[in-house]
Short mmCIF file of C-alpha atoms in Angstrom, two decimals:
data_model
loop_
_atom_site.label_atom_id
_atom_site.label_comp_id
_atom_site.label_asym_id
_atom_site.label_seq_id
_atom_site.Cartn_x
_atom_site.Cartn_y
_atom_site.Cartn_z
CA MET A 1 6.08 -9.32 -30.91
CA GLU A 2 6.47 -10.65 -27.42
CA HIS A 3 4.04 -13.35 -26.40
CA THR A 4 3.45 -14.05 -22.74
CA PRO A 5 1.36 -17.16 -22.16
CA THR A 6 -1.68 -16.99 -19.96
CA THR A 7 -0.31 -19.73 -17.76
CA ALA A 8 3.19 -20.84 -16.97
CA PRO A 9 4.28 -24.34 -16.05
CA PRO A 10 3.25 -24.86 -12.41
CA ARG A 11 6.75 -25.60 -11.17
CA SER A 12 8.20 -22.54 -12.90
CA LEU A 13 5.42 -20.29 -11.67
CA ARG A 14 5.68 -21.56 -8.09
CA GLY A 15 9.41 -20.98 -8.15
CA ARG A 16 8.95 -17.44 -9.38
CA VAL A 17 6.30 -16.72 -6.77
CA LEU A 18 8.46 -18.03 -3.93
CA GLY A 19 11.49 -16.18 -5.21
CA GLY A 20 9.42 -13.03 -5.58
CA LEU A 21 7.95 -13.34 -2.09
CA ALA A 22 11.41 -13.92 -0.64
CA TRP A 23 12.77 -10.80 -2.33
CA THR A 24 9.78 -8.57 -1.69
CA GLY A 25 9.30 -9.80 1.86
CA GLY A 26 12.96 -9.38 2.73
CA SER A 27 13.21 -5.95 1.16
CA GLU A 28 9.99 -4.85 2.85
CA VAL A 29 11.42 -5.78 6.25
CA VAL A 30 14.50 -3.70 5.49
CA MET A 31 12.44 -0.80 4.18
CA GLN A 32 10.00 -0.89 7.09
CA VAL A 33 12.86 -0.71 9.57
CA VAL A 34 14.42 2.18 7.65
CA ARG A 35 11.08 4.00 7.31
CA ILE A 36 10.23 3.56 10.98
CA VAL A 37 13.66 4.84 12.03
CA ALA A 38 13.31 7.80 9.67
CA ALA A 39 9.74 8.54 10.80
CA VAL A 40 10.67 8.42 14.48
CA ALA A 41 13.76 10.56 13.87
CA LEU A 42 11.77 13.14 11.94
CA ALA A 43 9.02 13.10 14.58
CA ARG A 44 11.71 13.95 17.12
CA LEU A 45 13.29 16.63 14.91
CA LEU A 46 10.14 18.33 13.62
CA ALA A 47 7.34 20.05 15.49
CA PRO A 48 3.75 19.00 14.70
CA GLU A 49 3.30 22.25 12.73
CA ALA A 50 6.22 21.40 10.42
CA TYR A 51 4.91 17.87 10.00
CA GLY A 52 1.52 19.34 9.10
CA LEU A 53 3.00 21.67 6.46
CA ALA A 54 4.75 18.72 4.81
CA ALA A 55 1.51 16.73 4.95
CA ILE A 56 -0.27 19.49 2.99
CA ALA A 57 2.41 19.38 0.29
CA LEU A 58 2.26 15.60 0.15
CA ILE A 59 -1.52 15.72 -0.33
CA PHE A 60 -0.94 17.70 -3.49
CA SER A 61 2.06 15.78 -4.77
CA SER A 62 0.50 12.35 -4.21
CA LEU A 63 -1.39 12.94 -7.44
CA VAL A 64 1.79 11.56 -8.99
CA LEU A 65 0.52 8.08 -8.11
CA VAL A 66 -2.56 8.75 -10.20
CA PHE A 67 -1.08 10.27 -13.32
CA SER A 68 2.54 9.05 -13.35
CA ASP A 69 1.84 6.49 -16.09
CA LEU A 70 -1.90 6.91 -16.76
CA ALA A 71 -2.21 3.27 -15.55
CA PHE A 72 -0.44 2.06 -18.70
CA GLY A 73 1.91 0.08 -16.45
CA ALA A 74 -0.97 -2.07 -15.25
CA ALA A 75 -2.03 -2.63 -18.86
CA ILE A 76 1.50 -3.68 -19.80
CA VAL A 77 1.54 -6.30 -17.02
CA GLN A 78 -1.94 -7.64 -17.82
CA ARG A 79 -1.78 -7.85 -21.64
CA LYS A 80 -1.30 -11.31 -23.12
CA ASN A 81 0.52 -9.91 -26.17
CA LEU A 82 2.79 -6.87 -25.92
CA THR A 83 4.50 -5.16 -28.88
CA GLU A 84 7.36 -2.68 -29.08
CA LEU A 85 4.88 -0.04 -30.20
CA ASP A 86 2.91 -0.67 -27.00
CA ARG A 87 6.01 -0.07 -24.89
CA CYS A 88 7.13 3.07 -26.69
CA SER A 89 3.64 4.56 -26.82
CA ALA A 90 3.12 3.99 -23.09
CA PHE A 91 6.51 5.53 -22.27
CA TRP A 92 6.15 8.76 -24.25
CA ILE A 93 2.58 9.43 -23.21
CA SER A 94 3.57 8.84 -19.57
CA VAL A 95 6.50 11.24 -19.84
CA GLY A 96 4.31 13.85 -21.52
CA ALA A 97 1.77 13.54 -18.71
CA GLY A 98 4.54 13.80 -16.11
CA LEU A 99 5.89 17.00 -17.66
CA LEU A 100 2.41 18.49 -17.92
CA PHE A 101 1.55 17.80 -14.30
CA THR A 102 4.89 19.14 -13.11
CA VAL A 103 4.12 22.47 -14.80
CA VAL A 104 0.56 22.44 -13.47
CA GLY A 105 1.82 21.61 -9.98
CA ILE A 106 4.22 24.54 -9.94
CA ALA A 107 1.45 26.86 -11.19
CA LEU A 108 -0.98 25.70 -8.50
CA ALA A 109 1.48 25.92 -5.59
CA GLY A 110 0.43 29.47 -4.77
CA PRO A 111 -3.34 28.84 -4.85
CA VAL A 112 -2.89 25.75 -2.67
CA ALA A 113 -0.98 27.81 -0.08
CA ARG A 114 -3.68 30.49 -0.11
CA PHE A 115 -6.40 27.85 0.31
CA TYR A 116 -4.79 26.70 3.55
CA ASP A 117 -3.67 30.22 4.51
CA GLN A 118 -0.14 28.81 4.86
CA PRO A 119 2.35 30.79 2.69
CA ASP A 120 5.19 28.40 3.56
CA VAL A 121 3.40 25.61 1.68
CA ALA A 122 3.89 27.22 -1.76
CA PRO A 123 7.62 26.49 -2.21
CA LEU A 124 7.17 23.00 -0.77
CA CYS A 125 4.48 22.17 -3.35
CA ALA A 126 6.45 23.72 -6.21
CA VAL A 127 9.60 21.73 -5.52
CA LEU A 128 7.74 18.51 -4.81
CA SER A 129 5.95 18.83 -8.19
CA LEU A 130 9.20 17.69 -9.83
CA SER A 131 8.32 14.18 -8.64
CA PHE A 132 5.65 13.99 -11.39
CA LEU A 133 8.27 14.14 -14.15
CA ILE A 134 10.91 12.09 -12.33
CA THR A 135 8.51 9.22 -11.63
CA SER A 136 7.03 9.20 -15.15
CA LEU A 137 10.47 8.58 -16.68
CA ALA A 138 10.66 5.08 -15.21
CA THR A 139 7.11 3.76 -14.90
CA THR A 140 7.28 1.80 -18.16
CA HIS A 141 10.62 0.25 -17.18
CA GLU A 142 9.15 -0.77 -13.84
CA ALA A 143 6.12 -2.36 -15.51
CA LEU A 144 8.33 -4.33 -17.91
CA LEU A 145 10.49 -5.65 -15.09
CA LEU A 146 7.35 -6.60 -13.15
CA ARG A 147 5.84 -8.31 -16.19
CA ALA A 148 9.05 -10.34 -16.51
CA MET A 149 8.91 -11.11 -12.74
CA GLN A 150 12.36 -9.58 -12.19
CA TYR A 151 11.66 -9.15 -8.50
CA ALA A 152 15.28 -9.11 -7.38
CA LYS A 153 16.06 -6.03 -9.47
CA LEU A 154 12.87 -4.26 -8.42
CA GLU A 155 13.44 -4.87 -4.72
CA ARG A 156 17.14 -3.95 -4.76
CA ARG A 157 16.07 -0.68 -6.35
CA MET A 158 13.50 -0.05 -3.61
CA MET A 159 15.90 -0.82 -0.76
CA VAL A 160 18.64 1.46 -2.07
CA ALA A 161 16.17 4.28 -2.79
CA THR A 162 14.59 3.99 0.66
CA LEU A 163 17.96 4.03 2.43
CA ALA A 164 19.12 7.04 0.43
CA ALA A 165 15.85 8.88 1.05
CA ALA A 166 15.95 8.23 4.79
CA ALA A 167 19.55 9.42 5.05
CA VAL A 168 18.85 12.62 3.12
CA GLY A 169 15.62 13.31 5.03
CA ILE A 170 17.26 12.93 8.44
CA LEU A 171 20.25 15.02 7.35
CA VAL A 172 18.02 17.86 6.15
CA GLY A 173 15.94 17.51 9.34
CA VAL A 174 19.04 17.94 11.52
CA MET A 175 20.11 20.96 9.47
CA THR A 176 16.76 22.74 9.19
CA HIS A 177 14.23 21.27 11.66
CA ALA A 178 11.72 22.19 8.97
CA ALA A 179 9.24 20.54 6.60
CA TRP A 180 11.92 20.54 3.90
CA ALA A 181 13.28 17.34 5.47
CA ILE A 182 10.23 15.36 4.34
CA ILE A 183 10.26 17.04 0.91
CA ALA A 184 13.93 16.11 0.44
CA GLN A 185 13.14 12.54 1.50
CA GLN A 186 10.39 12.19 -1.11
CA LEU A 187 12.41 13.66 -3.99
CA THR A 188 15.44 11.53 -3.17
CA GLN A 189 13.29 8.40 -3.17
CA ALA A 190 11.85 9.23 -6.60
CA THR A 191 15.19 10.19 -8.15
CA VAL A 192 17.21 7.20 -6.95
CA SER A 193 14.39 4.80 -7.85
CA CYS A 194 14.16 6.22 -11.38
CA ALA A 195 17.92 6.03 -11.96
CA LEU A 196 18.12 2.42 -10.79
CA LEU A 197 15.17 1.30 -12.92
CA TRP A 198 16.96 2.59 -16.01
CA TRP A 199 20.15 0.88 -14.83
CA TYR A 200 18.48 -2.48 -14.30
CA SER A 201 16.32 -2.49 -17.43
CA ASP A 202 17.92 -3.12 -20.82
CA TRP A 203 14.93 -1.66 -22.69
CA ARG A 204 15.29 1.80 -24.22
CA PRO A 205 12.35 3.63 -25.80
CA GLY A 206 12.31 4.41 -29.50
CA PHE A 207 10.76 7.62 -30.78
CA ARG A 208 7.49 6.01 -31.81
CA VAL A 209 3.89 6.42 -30.72
CA SER A 210 1.01 4.37 -32.11
CA ARG A 211 -2.57 5.59 -31.90
CA GLU A 212 -3.79 2.00 -32.21
CA SER A 213 -1.60 0.85 -29.32
CA LEU A 214 -2.80 3.73 -27.16
CA ARG A 215 -6.42 2.87 -27.95
CA HIS A 216 -5.97 -0.74 -26.81
CA LEU A 217 -3.96 0.21 -23.71
CA TRP A 218 -6.39 2.94 -22.72
CA GLY A 219 -9.35 0.58 -23.00
CA PHE A 220 -7.91 -1.30 -20.03
CA SER A 221 -6.17 1.52 -18.16
CA GLY A 222 -8.78 4.28 -18.54
CA PRO A 223 -11.08 3.00 -15.77
CA LEU A 224 -8.00 2.46 -13.58
CA VAL A 225 -7.04 6.12 -13.94
CA GLY A 226 -10.54 7.03 -12.79
CA HIS A 227 -10.21 4.59 -9.89
CA ARG A 228 -6.83 6.03 -8.89
CA LEU A 229 -8.13 9.59 -9.06
CA LEU A 230 -11.12 8.74 -6.89
CA PHE A 231 -8.90 6.84 -4.47
CA TYR A 232 -6.64 9.90 -4.30
CA VAL A 233 -9.65 12.09 -3.47
CA HIS A 234 -10.74 9.65 -0.76
CA ARG A 235 -7.24 9.22 0.65
CA ASN A 236 -6.66 12.97 0.94
CA ALA A 237 -10.12 14.43 1.61
CA ASP A 238 -9.79 13.91 5.36
CA ASN A 239 -6.37 15.60 5.39
CA ILE A 240 -7.64 18.52 3.30
CA LEU A 241 -10.64 19.09 5.58
CA ILE A 242 -8.62 18.80 8.79
CA GLY A 243 -5.85 21.08 7.50
CA ARG A 244 -8.34 23.69 6.30
CA TYR A 245 -10.87 23.71 9.14
CA VAL A 246 -9.18 22.25 12.24
CA GLY A 247 -5.55 23.33 11.93
CA VAL A 248 -2.05 22.35 10.91
CA ALA A 249 -1.10 20.89 14.30
CA ALA A 250 -4.18 18.66 14.31
CA LEU A 251 -3.34 17.57 10.77
CA GLY A 252 0.17 16.67 11.91
CA ALA A 253 -1.21 14.40 14.66
CA TYR A 254 -3.75 12.84 12.32
CA SER A 255 -1.14 12.26 9.58
CA LEU A 256 1.25 10.64 12.04
CA ALA A 257 -1.49 8.33 13.38
CA TYR A 258 -2.57 7.53 9.83
CA ASN A 259 0.97 6.64 8.79
CA ILE A 260 1.52 4.49 11.86
CA MET A 261 -1.72 2.55 11.47
CA LEU A 262 -2.43 2.35 7.74
CA ALA A 263 0.92 2.73 5.98
CA PRO A 264 2.64 -0.31 7.61
CA MET A 265 -0.26 -2.59 6.68
CA SER A 266 -0.16 -1.35 3.10
CA ARG A 267 3.58 -1.96 3.12
CA ILE A 268 3.00 -5.53 4.26
CA ALA A 269 0.40 -6.10 1.56
CA GLY A 270 2.52 -4.30 -1.03
CA PRO A 271 5.05 -7.12 -1.57
CA VAL A 272 2.24 -9.62 -1.99
CA GLN A 273 0.53 -7.36 -4.53
CA ARG A 274 3.75 -6.83 -6.49
CA VAL A 275 4.30 -10.58 -6.75
CA LEU A 276 0.71 -11.63 -7.33
CA GLY A 277 -0.09 -8.99 -9.98
CA PRO A 278 1.69 -10.70 -12.87
CA VAL A 279 0.90 -14.16 -11.45
CA LEU A 280 -2.83 -13.44 -11.37
CA ALA A 281 -2.61 -12.09 -14.91
CA ARG A 282 -1.27 -15.48 -16.00
CA MET A 283 -4.11 -17.23 -14.14
CA GLN A 284 -6.83 -14.88 -15.42
CA ASP A 285 -8.75 -17.73 -17.11
CA GLU A 286 -8.63 -20.02 -14.02
CA PRO A 287 -11.08 -18.53 -11.46
CA GLU A 288 -10.98 -21.43 -8.98
CA ARG A 289 -7.21 -21.25 -8.83
CA ILE A 290 -7.46 -17.52 -8.18
CA ALA A 291 -10.06 -18.16 -5.45
CA ILE A 292 -7.78 -20.56 -3.58
CA ALA A 293 -4.87 -18.12 -3.81
CA TRP A 294 -7.08 -15.24 -2.62
CA ILE A 295 -8.27 -17.01 0.51
CA ARG A 296 -4.86 -18.31 1.49
CA VAL A 297 -3.03 -15.05 0.87
CA VAL A 298 -5.60 -12.96 2.77
CA ARG A 299 -5.45 -15.43 5.66
CA LEU A 300 -1.68 -15.04 5.84
CA LEU A 301 -2.03 -11.24 5.74
CA ALA A 302 -4.56 -11.49 8.57
CA MET A 303 -2.01 -13.44 10.64
CA ILE A 304 0.09 -10.25 10.63
CA ALA A 305 -2.55 -7.52 10.58
CA VAL A 306 -4.94 -8.87 13.23
CA PRO A 307 -2.46 -9.25 16.13
CA ALA A 308 -0.45 -6.15 15.18
CA LEU A 309 -3.40 -3.78 15.01
CA ALA A 310 -5.45 -5.30 17.83
CA GLY A 311 -2.39 -5.23 20.07
CA LEU A 312 -1.54 -1.64 19.19
CA VAL A 313 -5.03 -0.53 20.20
CA VAL A 314 -4.29 -1.77 23.71
CA VAL A 315 -0.71 -0.49 24.03
CA ALA A 316 -1.16 2.79 22.11
CA PRO A 317 -0.57 5.02 25.19
CA ASP A 318 2.69 3.23 26.02
CA PHE A 319 3.73 3.12 22.35
CA VAL A 320 3.36 6.87 21.93
CA HIS A 321 5.19 7.63 25.18
CA VAL A 322 8.10 5.29 24.48
CA VAL A 323 8.51 5.62 20.70
CA LEU A 324 7.16 9.03 19.64
CA GLY A 325 7.35 11.18 22.74
CA ASP A 326 4.70 12.77 24.92
CA ARG A 327 4.15 15.77 22.63
CA TRP A 328 2.30 13.39 20.29
CA SER A 329 -0.20 12.30 22.96
CA GLU A 330 -3.04 13.74 20.85
CA ALA A 331 -2.40 10.91 18.38
CA ILE A 332 -3.26 8.15 20.89
CA PRO A 333 -7.04 7.99 20.33
CA LEU A 334 -6.50 8.48 16.60
CA ILE A 335 -4.21 5.45 16.46
CA GLN A 336 -6.76 3.37 18.35
CA ILE A 337 -9.64 4.38 16.06
CA LEU A 338 -7.74 4.06 12.79
CA ALA A 339 -6.53 0.56 13.71
CA TRP A 340 -9.88 -0.84 12.58
CA VAL A 341 -9.58 0.99 9.26
CA GLY A 342 -6.08 -0.38 8.76
CA LEU A 343 -7.24 -3.93 9.45
CA LEU A 344 -10.13 -3.82 6.97
CA GLN A 345 -7.98 -2.25 4.28
CA ALA A 346 -5.24 -4.84 4.76
CA LEU A 347 -7.73 -7.65 4.20
CA GLN A 348 -9.00 -6.02 0.98
CA SER A 349 -5.54 -5.29 -0.38
CA ILE A 350 -5.50 -7.75 -3.30
CA ASN A 351 -9.16 -7.42 -4.34
CA ALA A 352 -8.40 -4.84 -7.00
CA ASP A 353 -5.57 -7.00 -8.34
CA ILE A 354 -7.97 -9.91 -8.82
CA LEU A 355 -10.56 -7.74 -10.59
CA GLN A 356 -7.77 -6.25 -12.69
CA ALA A 357 -6.44 -9.66 -13.67
CA ARG A 358 -9.93 -10.70 -14.71
CA GLY A 359 -10.21 -7.57 -16.87
CA ASN A 360 -12.97 -6.06 -14.69
CA THR A 361 -11.54 -2.54 -14.50
CA GLY A 362 -15.02 -1.10 -15.06
CA THR A 363 -16.18 -2.79 -11.85
CA ILE A 364 -13.26 -1.24 -9.99
CA LEU A 365 -14.24 2.22 -11.25
CA ARG A 366 -17.90 1.83 -10.29
CA TYR A 367 -16.94 0.65 -6.82
CA SER A 368 -14.55 3.60 -6.44
CA ILE A 369 -17.32 6.10 -7.23
CA VAL A 370 -19.52 4.76 -4.42
CA PHE A 371 -16.55 4.23 -2.10
CA THR A 372 -15.29 7.81 -2.45
CA THR A 373 -18.74 9.39 -2.16
CA ILE A 374 -19.54 7.58 1.09
CA HIS A 375 -16.17 8.35 2.67
CA ILE A 376 -16.24 12.06 1.83
CA ALA A 377 -19.78 12.37 3.18
CA GLY A 378 -18.59 10.72 6.38
CA PHE A 379 -15.58 13.03 6.68
CA ILE A 380 -17.77 16.12 6.29
CA VAL A 381 -20.18 14.91 8.97
CA GLY A 382 -17.36 13.88 11.30
CA LEU A 383 -15.64 17.25 10.94
CA HIS A 384 -18.22 18.75 13.29
CA TRP A 385 -16.52 16.83 16.13
CA GLY A 386 -12.99 17.75 15.10
CA VAL A 387 -10.17 15.39 14.23
CA ILE A 388 -11.58 12.58 16.41
CA GLY A 389 -14.90 12.87 14.59
CA VAL A 390 -13.19 12.47 11.21
CA ALA A 391 -11.37 9.35 12.42
CA VAL A 392 -14.59 7.82 13.80
CA ALA A 393 -16.41 8.62 10.56
CA TYR A 394 -13.60 6.92 8.62
CA ALA A 395 -13.99 3.78 10.71
CA ILE A 396 -17.77 3.71 10.26
CA THR A 397 -17.77 4.27 6.49
CA THR A 398 -15.00 1.71 6.01
CA THR A 399 -17.08 -0.87 7.88
CA CYS A 400 -20.05 -0.14 5.62
CA ILE A 401 -18.32 -0.16 2.22
CA GLU A 402 -15.46 -2.70 2.38
CA PRO A 403 -17.68 -5.83 2.55
CA TRP A 404 -19.18 -4.83 -0.80
CA PHE A 405 -15.68 -4.90 -2.32
CA THR A 406 -15.28 -8.44 -1.05
CA TRP A 407 -18.62 -9.41 -2.60
CA LEU A 408 -17.65 -7.91 -5.98
CA THR A 409 -14.34 -9.77 -5.94
CA ALA A 410 -15.97 -13.07 -5.00
CA ARG A 411 -18.55 -12.62 -7.76
CA SER A 412 -15.83 -12.03 -10.36
CA ILE A 413 -14.37 -15.49 -9.67
CA GLY A 414 -17.69 -17.23 -9.08
CA ILE A 415 -17.54 -18.03 -5.36
CA SER A 416 -19.49 -17.01 -2.25
CA PRO A 417 -17.89 -14.27 -0.09
CA TRP A 418 -18.67 -16.42 2.95
CA ARG A 419 -15.96 -18.77 1.76
CA LEU A 420 -13.43 -16.03 2.55
CA VAL A 421 -15.10 -15.24 5.89
CA ARG A 422 -14.90 -18.89 6.94
CA GLY A 423 -11.25 -18.95 5.98
CA LEU A 424 -10.50 -15.97 8.28
CA ARG A 425 -12.66 -16.90 11.26
CA GLY A 426 -9.95 -18.75 13.17
CA VAL A 427 -7.45 -15.90 12.84
CA PHE A 428 -9.95 -13.40 14.25
CA GLU A 429 -10.80 -15.74 17.13
CA ALA A 430 -7.09 -15.95 17.98
CA GLY A 431 -6.85 -12.16 17.74
CA LEU A 432 -9.68 -11.69 20.23
CA ILE A 433 -8.01 -14.09 22.66
CA MET A 434 -4.74 -12.18 22.31
CA ALA A 435 -6.37 -8.74 22.72
CA GLY A 436 -8.13 -9.84 25.89
CA GLY A 437 -4.95 -11.31 27.33
CA VAL A 438 -2.85 -8.24 26.47
CA LEU A 439 -5.46 -5.92 27.99
CA ALA A 440 -5.46 -7.90 31.23
CA MET A 441 -1.65 -8.09 31.33
CA ARG A 442 -1.23 -4.34 30.80
CA ALA A 443 -3.80 -3.57 33.51
CA LEU A 444 -1.92 -5.83 35.91
CA LEU A 445 1.44 -4.19 35.15
CA VAL A 446 -0.05 -0.72 35.55
CA HIS A 447 -1.47 -1.78 38.92
CA LEU A 448 1.96 -3.08 39.96
CA GLY A 449 3.55 0.26 39.01
CA ILE A 450 5.91 -1.17 36.37
CA ALA A 451 7.76 1.54 34.40
CA THR A 452 6.24 2.42 31.01
CA GLU A 453 9.23 1.24 28.95
CA ALA A 454 9.42 -2.15 30.69
CA ARG A 455 5.64 -2.50 30.59
CA PHE A 456 5.52 -1.81 26.85
CA GLY A 457 8.20 -4.38 26.03
CA GLY A 458 6.73 -7.02 28.32
CA VAL A 459 3.19 -6.64 27.03
CA VAL A 460 4.31 -6.81 23.39
CA LEU A 461 6.30 -9.99 24.01
CA PHE A 462 3.38 -11.54 25.90
CA GLY A 463 1.01 -10.66 23.05
CA VAL A 464 3.25 -12.28 20.43
CA VAL A 465 3.48 -15.53 22.38
CA LEU A 466 -0.22 -15.59 23.21
CA PHE A 467 -1.29 -15.02 19.61
CA GLY A 468 1.06 -17.74 18.42
CA LEU A 469 -0.51 -20.25 20.79
CA ALA A 470 -4.08 -19.09 20.13
CA SER A 471 -3.68 -19.17 16.36
CA TRP A 472 -2.10 -22.64 16.54
CA TRP A 473 -5.35 -23.72 18.25
CA ARG A 474 -7.95 -21.69 16.33
CA ALA A 475 -6.31 -21.21 12.89
CA PRO A 476 -4.45 -24.43 12.02
CA ASP A 477 -5.00 -23.85 8.30
CA ALA A 478 -2.90 -20.68 8.45
CA TRP A 479 -0.05 -22.55 10.09
CA ALA A 480 -0.41 -25.30 7.47
CA ASP A 481 -0.01 -22.65 4.77
CA LEU A 482 3.11 -21.34 6.48
CA ARG A 483 4.55 -24.85 6.70
CA GLY A 484 3.78 -25.30 3.01
CA ILE A 485 5.70 -22.17 2.12
CA LEU A 486 8.68 -23.29 4.20
CA ALA A 487 8.56 -26.72 2.58
CA ASP A 488 8.56 -25.11 -0.87
CA VAL A 489 11.54 -22.95 0.08
CA ARG A 490 13.48 -26.00 1.29
CA ALA A 491 12.47 -27.90 -1.86
CA ARG A 492 13.81 -25.13 -4.09
CA ARG A 493 17.12 -25.23 -2.25
CA THR A 494 17.47 -29.01 -2.43
CA GLY A 495 15.93 -29.55 -5.85
CA VAL A 496 13.09 -31.73 -4.48
CA PRO A 497 9.73 -31.23 -6.30
CA GLU A 498 7.77 -28.38 -4.74
CA ALA A 499 4.48 -28.51 -2.88
CA ALA A 500 1.64 -26.15 -3.64
CA SER A 501 2.22 -22.77 -2.04
CA PRO A 502 -0.64 -20.46 -1.03
CA ALA A 503 -0.23 -18.17 -4.01
CA THR A 504 -0.12 -20.89 -6.60
CA ALA A 505 -2.27 -23.74 -5.37
#
């Protein structure tokens, strides 16, 4: 039996956190650059209709995130004691579920195409259903590497898979100018990632399944499966409604705006979540320590999300013209509206990880039921005003429901949610100063007749400098956290005892 202690020695844990953040942060920069290049290239190669067809297939295939491991991976990371029977049982049940959903996906490809009245969607869905099985073959290996905090292996795998997927997607896009480019990109990502996880992990499953192990694992993971399913419904309901009742071209514009605004913020939060998941599990019996980490980490995320999203609201017309091309002009108001959604979601990104570490998966499920119900109701109402109405409804419902998630998280660790609000106030004040300055600067450059490309670059640079100065004035605690991280990094290199970093204080 493997025994993982609830807490690790502070120095060891800080070192692992810093090493993990370095690897995940560095790899995320690489992957974001690759994804942005691939997304822009595919936006140039594919018409909005083709993008919309791929978006329909991805709605269906994204169920893989729900059922790929039946949330057993999260249970493996969180459990204090993990046996070989636990590992083998989780693996074989996950693979069985992956095979089942691959078959179901192929069978439902035709009905999905008929629902949208888009015959070309059927083969896309059928082929993409293979990702269920491919992903399920490596979810247990990924969870074991994450439990062991083997971040270097996990991030090398992600970088290689992302590069391979981008190359294949662009190649197929050049050859076909069709939705198959995005399908090829997704399957390549899943296949390369799976192969590398097996290569990096020395664990191999035995042919054993324990009913007792499954019962214990499912007690933790069952509510998470429900949460993931409800989150899937919420995440895709707007796309389903737009694709069915507004049109494929409108869905293409909405999907592009969604990916530009929400996906990058989730990618920024993703590395933090991957590192903090096992760390929070080790601190599950120390709520005050978790509270300090929560406030500091969210404040650092806000230092990225607030200026990026507030600035993009102002420069969205120039961004679309310069980066995406004028045929995507319909996405401009969508980008501006969804920026608020992206900001709120970025600030809530580790709430579920905290509740999970504390063993409160039932709370996560109950929140998800209310969360999904409110969002879908909003989407249905907003649909009467077309794609813009859906985006506005998304922003309104997000504003209403996300503060409750903060309150639930704060309650689980015994603090007031206002403690988090006070910790973020300075960052938001700096963001408002920056947004006002960028708006005035852009208006001045438009008045002077400066070319769009030069105006876009100049305004972005001005915004970065202005936010840096404003946050130095209004959010000194955030800069102190950054200095603490840099001091820890230098200490690790020189062997000097480390200071307390934001994630481990």
